[in-house]
mmCIF file of C-alpha atoms in Angstrom:
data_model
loop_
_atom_site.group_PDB
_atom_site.id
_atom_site.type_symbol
_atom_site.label_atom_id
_atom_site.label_comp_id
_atom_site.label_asym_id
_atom_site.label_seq_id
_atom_site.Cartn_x
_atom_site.Cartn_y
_atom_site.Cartn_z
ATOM 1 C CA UNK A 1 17.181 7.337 -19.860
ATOM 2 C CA UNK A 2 15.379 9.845 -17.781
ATOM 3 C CA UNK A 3 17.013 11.253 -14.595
ATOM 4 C CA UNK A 4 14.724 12.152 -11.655
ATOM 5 C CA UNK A 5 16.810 13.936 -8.930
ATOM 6 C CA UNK A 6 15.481 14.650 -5.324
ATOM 7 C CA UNK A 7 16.995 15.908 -2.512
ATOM 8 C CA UNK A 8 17.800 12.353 0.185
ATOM 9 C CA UNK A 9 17.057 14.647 2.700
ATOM 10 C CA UNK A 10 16.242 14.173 5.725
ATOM 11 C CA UNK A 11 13.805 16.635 5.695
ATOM 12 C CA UNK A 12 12.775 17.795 9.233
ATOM 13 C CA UNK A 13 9.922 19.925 10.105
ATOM 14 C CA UNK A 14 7.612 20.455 13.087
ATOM 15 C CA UNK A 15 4.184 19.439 13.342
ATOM 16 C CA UNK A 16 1.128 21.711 11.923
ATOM 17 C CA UNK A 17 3.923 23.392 9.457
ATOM 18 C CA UNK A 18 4.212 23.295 5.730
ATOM 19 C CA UNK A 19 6.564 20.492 3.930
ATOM 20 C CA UNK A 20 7.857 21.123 0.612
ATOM 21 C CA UNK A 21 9.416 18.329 -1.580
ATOM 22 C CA UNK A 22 11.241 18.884 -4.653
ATOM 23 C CA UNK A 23 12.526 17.544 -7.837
ATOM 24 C CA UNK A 24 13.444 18.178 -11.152
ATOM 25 C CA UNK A 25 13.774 15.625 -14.224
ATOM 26 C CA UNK A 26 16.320 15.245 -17.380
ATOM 27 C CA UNK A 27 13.827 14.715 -20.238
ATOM 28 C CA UNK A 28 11.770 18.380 -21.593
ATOM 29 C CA UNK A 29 9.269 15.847 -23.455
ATOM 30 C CA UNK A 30 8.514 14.370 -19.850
ATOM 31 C CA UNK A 31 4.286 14.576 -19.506
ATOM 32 C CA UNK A 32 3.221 12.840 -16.599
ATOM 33 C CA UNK A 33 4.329 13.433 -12.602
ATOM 34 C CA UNK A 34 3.701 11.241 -9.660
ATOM 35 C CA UNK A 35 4.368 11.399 -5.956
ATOM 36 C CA UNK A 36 4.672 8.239 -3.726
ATOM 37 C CA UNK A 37 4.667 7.868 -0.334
ATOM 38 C CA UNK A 38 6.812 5.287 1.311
ATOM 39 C CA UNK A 39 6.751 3.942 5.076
ATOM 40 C CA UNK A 40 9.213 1.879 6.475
ATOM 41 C CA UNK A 41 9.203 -1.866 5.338
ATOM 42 C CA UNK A 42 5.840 -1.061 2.862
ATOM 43 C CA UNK A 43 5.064 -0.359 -0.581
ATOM 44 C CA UNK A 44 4.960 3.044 -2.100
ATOM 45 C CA UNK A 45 1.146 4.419 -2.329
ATOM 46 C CA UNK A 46 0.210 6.689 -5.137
ATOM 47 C CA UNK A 47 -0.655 10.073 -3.280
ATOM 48 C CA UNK A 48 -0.840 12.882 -6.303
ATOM 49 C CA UNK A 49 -0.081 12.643 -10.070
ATOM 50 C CA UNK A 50 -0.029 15.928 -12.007
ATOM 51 C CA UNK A 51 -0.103 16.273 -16.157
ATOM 52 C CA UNK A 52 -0.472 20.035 -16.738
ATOM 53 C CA UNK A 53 1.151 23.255 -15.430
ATOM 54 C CA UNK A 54 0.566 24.790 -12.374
ATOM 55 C CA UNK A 55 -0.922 23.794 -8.872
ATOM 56 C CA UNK A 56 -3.089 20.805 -8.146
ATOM 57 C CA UNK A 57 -4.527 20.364 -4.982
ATOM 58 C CA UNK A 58 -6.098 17.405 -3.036
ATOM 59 C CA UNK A 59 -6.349 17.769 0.786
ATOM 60 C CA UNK A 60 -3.014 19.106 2.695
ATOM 61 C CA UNK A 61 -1.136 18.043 -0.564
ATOM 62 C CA UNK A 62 -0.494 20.375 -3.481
ATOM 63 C CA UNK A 63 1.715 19.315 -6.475
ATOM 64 C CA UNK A 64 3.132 21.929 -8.296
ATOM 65 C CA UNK A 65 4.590 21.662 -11.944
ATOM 66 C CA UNK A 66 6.902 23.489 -13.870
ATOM 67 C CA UNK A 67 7.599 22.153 -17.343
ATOM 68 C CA UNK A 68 9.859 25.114 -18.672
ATOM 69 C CA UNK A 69 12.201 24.706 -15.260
ATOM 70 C CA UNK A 70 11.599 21.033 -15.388
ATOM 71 C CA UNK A 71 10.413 20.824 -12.109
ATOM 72 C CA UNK A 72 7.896 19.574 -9.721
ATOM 73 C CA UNK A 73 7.275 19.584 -6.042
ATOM 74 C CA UNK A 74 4.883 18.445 -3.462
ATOM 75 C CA UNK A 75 3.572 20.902 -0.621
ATOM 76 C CA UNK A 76 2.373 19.135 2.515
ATOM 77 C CA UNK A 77 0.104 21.619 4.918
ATOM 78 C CA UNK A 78 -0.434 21.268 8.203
ATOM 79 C CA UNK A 79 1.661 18.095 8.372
ATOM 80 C CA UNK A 80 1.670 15.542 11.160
ATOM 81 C CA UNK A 81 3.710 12.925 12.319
ATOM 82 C CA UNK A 82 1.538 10.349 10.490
ATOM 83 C CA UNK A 83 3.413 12.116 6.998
ATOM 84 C CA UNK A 84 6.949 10.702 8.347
ATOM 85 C CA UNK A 85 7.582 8.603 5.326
ATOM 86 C CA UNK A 86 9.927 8.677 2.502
ATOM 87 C CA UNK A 87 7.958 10.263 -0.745
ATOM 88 C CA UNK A 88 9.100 9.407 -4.084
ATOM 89 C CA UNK A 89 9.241 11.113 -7.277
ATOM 90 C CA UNK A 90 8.663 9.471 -10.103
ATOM 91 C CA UNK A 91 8.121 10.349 -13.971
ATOM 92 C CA UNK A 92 6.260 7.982 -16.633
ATOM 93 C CA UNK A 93 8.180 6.859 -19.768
ATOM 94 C CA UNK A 94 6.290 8.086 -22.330
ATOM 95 C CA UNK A 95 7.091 6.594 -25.579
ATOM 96 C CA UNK A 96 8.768 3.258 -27.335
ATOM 97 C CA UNK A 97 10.164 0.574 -25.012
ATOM 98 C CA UNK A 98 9.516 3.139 -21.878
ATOM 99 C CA UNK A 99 6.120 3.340 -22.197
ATOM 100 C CA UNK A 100 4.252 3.230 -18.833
ATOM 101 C CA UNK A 101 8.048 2.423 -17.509
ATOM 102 C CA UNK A 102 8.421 5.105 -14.131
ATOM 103 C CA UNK A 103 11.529 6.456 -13.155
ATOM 104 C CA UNK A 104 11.956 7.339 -9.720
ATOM 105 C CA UNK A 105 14.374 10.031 -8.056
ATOM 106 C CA UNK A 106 16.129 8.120 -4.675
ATOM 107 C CA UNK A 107 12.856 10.292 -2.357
ATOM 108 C CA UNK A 108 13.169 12.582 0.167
ATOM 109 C CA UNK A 109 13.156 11.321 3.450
ATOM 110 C CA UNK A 110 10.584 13.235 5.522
ATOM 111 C CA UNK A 111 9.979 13.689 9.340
ATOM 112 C CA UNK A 112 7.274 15.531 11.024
ATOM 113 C CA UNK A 113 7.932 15.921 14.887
ATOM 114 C CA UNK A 114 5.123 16.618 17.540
ATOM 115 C CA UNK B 1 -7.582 4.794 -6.067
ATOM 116 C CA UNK B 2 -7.073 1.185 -7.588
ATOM 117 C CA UNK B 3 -6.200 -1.933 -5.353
ATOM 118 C CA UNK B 4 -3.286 -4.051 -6.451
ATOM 119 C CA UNK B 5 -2.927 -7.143 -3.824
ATOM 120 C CA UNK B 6 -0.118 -9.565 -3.402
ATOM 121 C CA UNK B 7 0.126 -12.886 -2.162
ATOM 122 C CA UNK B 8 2.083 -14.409 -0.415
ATOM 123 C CA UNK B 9 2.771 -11.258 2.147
ATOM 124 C CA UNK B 10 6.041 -13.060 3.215
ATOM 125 C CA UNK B 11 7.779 -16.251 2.248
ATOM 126 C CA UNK B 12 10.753 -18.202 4.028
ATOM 127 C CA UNK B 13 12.298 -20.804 1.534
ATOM 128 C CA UNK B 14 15.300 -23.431 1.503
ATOM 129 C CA UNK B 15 18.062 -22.727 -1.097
ATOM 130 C CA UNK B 16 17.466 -24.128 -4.058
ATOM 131 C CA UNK B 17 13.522 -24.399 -4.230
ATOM 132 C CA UNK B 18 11.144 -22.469 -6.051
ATOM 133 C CA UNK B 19 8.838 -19.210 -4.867
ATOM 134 C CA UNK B 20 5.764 -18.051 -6.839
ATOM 135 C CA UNK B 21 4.366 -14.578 -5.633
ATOM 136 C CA UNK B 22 0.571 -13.755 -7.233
ATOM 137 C CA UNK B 23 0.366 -9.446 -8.174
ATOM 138 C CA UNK B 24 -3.272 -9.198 -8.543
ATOM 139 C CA UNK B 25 -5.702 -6.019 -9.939
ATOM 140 C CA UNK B 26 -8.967 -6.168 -7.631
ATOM 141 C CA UNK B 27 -11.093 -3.613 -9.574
ATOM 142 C CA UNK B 28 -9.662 -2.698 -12.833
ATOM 143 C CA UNK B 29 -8.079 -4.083 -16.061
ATOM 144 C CA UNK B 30 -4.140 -3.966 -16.396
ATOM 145 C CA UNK B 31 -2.630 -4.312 -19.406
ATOM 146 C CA UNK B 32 0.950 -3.504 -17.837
ATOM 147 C CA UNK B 33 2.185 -4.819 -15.278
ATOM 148 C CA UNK B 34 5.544 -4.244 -13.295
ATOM 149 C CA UNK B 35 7.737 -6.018 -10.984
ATOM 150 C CA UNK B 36 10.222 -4.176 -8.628
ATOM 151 C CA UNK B 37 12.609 -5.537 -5.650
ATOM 152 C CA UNK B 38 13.841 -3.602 -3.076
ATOM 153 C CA UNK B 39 16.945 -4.021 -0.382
ATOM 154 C CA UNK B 40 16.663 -2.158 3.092
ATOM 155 C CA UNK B 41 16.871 1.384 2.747
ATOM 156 C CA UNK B 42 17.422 1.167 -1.069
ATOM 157 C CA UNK B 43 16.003 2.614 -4.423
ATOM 158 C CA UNK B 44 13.314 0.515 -6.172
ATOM 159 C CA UNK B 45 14.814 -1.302 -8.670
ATOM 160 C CA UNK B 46 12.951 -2.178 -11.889
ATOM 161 C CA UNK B 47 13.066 -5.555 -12.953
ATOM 162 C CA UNK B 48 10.698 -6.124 -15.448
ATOM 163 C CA UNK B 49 8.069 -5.431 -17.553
ATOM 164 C CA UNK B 50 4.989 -7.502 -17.819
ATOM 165 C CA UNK B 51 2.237 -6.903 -20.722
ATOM 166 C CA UNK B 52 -0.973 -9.342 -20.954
ATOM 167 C CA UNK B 53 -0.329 -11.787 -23.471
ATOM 168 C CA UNK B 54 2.743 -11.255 -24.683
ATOM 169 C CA UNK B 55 6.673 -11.901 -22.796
ATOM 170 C CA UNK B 56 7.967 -9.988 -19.971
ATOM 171 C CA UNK B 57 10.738 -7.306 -20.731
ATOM 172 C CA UNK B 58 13.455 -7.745 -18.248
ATOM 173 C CA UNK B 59 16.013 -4.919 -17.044
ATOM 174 C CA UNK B 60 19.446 -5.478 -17.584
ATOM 175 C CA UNK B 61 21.195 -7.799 -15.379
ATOM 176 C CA UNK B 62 17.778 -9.373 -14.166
ATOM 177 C CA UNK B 63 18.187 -13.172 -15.369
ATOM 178 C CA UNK B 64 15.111 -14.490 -17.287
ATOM 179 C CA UNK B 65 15.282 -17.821 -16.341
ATOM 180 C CA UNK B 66 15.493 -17.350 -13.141
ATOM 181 C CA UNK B 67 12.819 -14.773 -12.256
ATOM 182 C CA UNK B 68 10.004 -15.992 -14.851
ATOM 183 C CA UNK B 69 7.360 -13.791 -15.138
ATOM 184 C CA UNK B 70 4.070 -14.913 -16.353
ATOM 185 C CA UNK B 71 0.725 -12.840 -17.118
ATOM 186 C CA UNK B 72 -2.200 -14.520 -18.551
ATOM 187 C CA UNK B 73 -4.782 -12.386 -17.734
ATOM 188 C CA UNK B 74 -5.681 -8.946 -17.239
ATOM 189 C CA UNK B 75 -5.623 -9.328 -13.583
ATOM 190 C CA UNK B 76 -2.777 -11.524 -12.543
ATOM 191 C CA UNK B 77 0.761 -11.699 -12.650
ATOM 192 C CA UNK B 78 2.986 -14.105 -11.363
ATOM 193 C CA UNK B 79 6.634 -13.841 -10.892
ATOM 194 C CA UNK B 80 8.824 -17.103 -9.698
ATOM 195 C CA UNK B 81 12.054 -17.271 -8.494
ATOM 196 C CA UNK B 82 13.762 -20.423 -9.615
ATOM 197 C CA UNK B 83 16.376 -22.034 -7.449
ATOM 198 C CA UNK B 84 16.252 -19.334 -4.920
ATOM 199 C CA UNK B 85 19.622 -18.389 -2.851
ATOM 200 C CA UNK B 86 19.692 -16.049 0.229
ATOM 201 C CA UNK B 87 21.155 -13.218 -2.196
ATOM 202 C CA UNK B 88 17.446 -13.381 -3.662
ATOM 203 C CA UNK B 89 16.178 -12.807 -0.699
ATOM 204 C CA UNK B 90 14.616 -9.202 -0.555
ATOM 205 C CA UNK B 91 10.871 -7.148 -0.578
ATOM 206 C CA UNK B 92 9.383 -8.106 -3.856
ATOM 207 C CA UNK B 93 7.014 -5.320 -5.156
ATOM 208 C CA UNK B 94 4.414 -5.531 -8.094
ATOM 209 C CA UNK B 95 2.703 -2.581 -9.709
ATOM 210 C CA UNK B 96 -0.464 -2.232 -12.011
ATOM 211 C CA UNK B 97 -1.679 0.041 -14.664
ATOM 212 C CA UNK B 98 -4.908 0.502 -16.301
ATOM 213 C CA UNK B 99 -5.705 0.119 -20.280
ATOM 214 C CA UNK B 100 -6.304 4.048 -20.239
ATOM 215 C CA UNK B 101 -4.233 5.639 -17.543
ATOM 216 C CA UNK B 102 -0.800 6.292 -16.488
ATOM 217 C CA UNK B 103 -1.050 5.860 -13.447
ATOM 218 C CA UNK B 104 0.360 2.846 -11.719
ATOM 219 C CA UNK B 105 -0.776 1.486 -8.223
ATOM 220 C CA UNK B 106 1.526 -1.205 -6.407
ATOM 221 C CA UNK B 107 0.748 -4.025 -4.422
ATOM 222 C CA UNK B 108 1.874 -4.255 -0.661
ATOM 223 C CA UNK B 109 5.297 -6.296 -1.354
ATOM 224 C CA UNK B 110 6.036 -9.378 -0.196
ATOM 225 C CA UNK B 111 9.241 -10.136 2.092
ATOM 226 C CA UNK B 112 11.188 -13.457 0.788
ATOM 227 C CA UNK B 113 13.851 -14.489 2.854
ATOM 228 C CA UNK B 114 15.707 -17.476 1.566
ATOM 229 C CA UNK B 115 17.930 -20.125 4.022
#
């Protein structure tokens, strides 16, 4: 079983500032990282995945990974109320019966006000 | 990125009849595919696991025979709830993945409420 722990939140920051999302996971072996994004009453969307050490950047988002501290975080710049959403972490299963399977921490509730 | 679709977006059934909800892949091939519910303000909650061909895996505590999951093809899955009650009633979530990727793209839910 692979744990995936976020904090609930709710994570409150002002517009135009920087969000920063965290979690860490159980399993060392873990490979793969992925960050959802969740509005109210809609299905997650897939907004960064990140295999390898370090920083990975795409737009205002940056995913950051940490295998030796078994950690990984999302940055959001410059955020806007449009980012108000709850963002999920999730890690891939990566061998026998939990292959492909993702395990998701509980997310982070975020709020961006104006 | 990839687009999943679902159909029907939202359901209302009587008790005790049958609801079949379509998880689609519009542009790419998945071998895997995965069915979630979710309750207000809840967690996801994994209920099974669907892979072309072959039987779904389901989570513990999800009941077989009464969420059947079928997937024929590379791009549809169907799940149907059998003899629904209002305790089924909840946001219904599919996701895909790809022959050669990890990642996994869901569909947009849909919302069965049972009377």
């Amino acid at each position: 079983q692979k744990e995936v722990e976020q904090n609930s939140g709710p994570l409150s920051v002002p517009e135009g500032a920087i969000a920063s999302l965290n979690c860490t996971y159980s399993d060392r072996g873990s490979q793969s990282f992925f960050w959802y994004r969740q509005y109210s009453g809609k299905s997650p969307e897939l907004i960064m995945f990140i295999y390898s050490n370090g920083d990975k950047e795409d737009g205002r988002f940056t995913a950051q990974l940490n295998k030796a501290s078994q950690y990984v975080s999302l940055l959001i710049r410059d955020s806007q109320p449009s980012d108000s959403a709850t963002y999920l972490c999730a890690v891939i299963g990566d061998r026998g019966s939990t292959l492909g399977r993702l395990y998701f921490g509980r997310g982070t509730q975020l709020t961006v006000w104006p | 990125g990839a687009v999943v679709s679902q159909h029907p977006s939202r359901v209302i059934c009587k008790s005790g009849t049958s609801v079949k909800i379509e998880c689609r892949s519009l542009d790419f091939q998945a071998t895997t595919m995965f069915w979630y519910r979710q309750f207000p303000k809840k967690s996801l909650m994994l209920m099974a696991t669907s892979n072309e061909g072959s039987k779904a895996t389901y989570e513990q505590g999800v009941e077989k025979d009464k969420f059947l999951i079928n997937h024929a093809s590379l791009t549809l899955s169907t799940l149907t709830v059998t003899s629904a009650h209002p305790e089924d009633s909840s946001f219904y979530i599919c996701s895909a993945k790809g022959v050669s990727s990890y990642e996994q793209y869901f569909g947009p839910g849909t919302r069965l409420t049972v009377t």
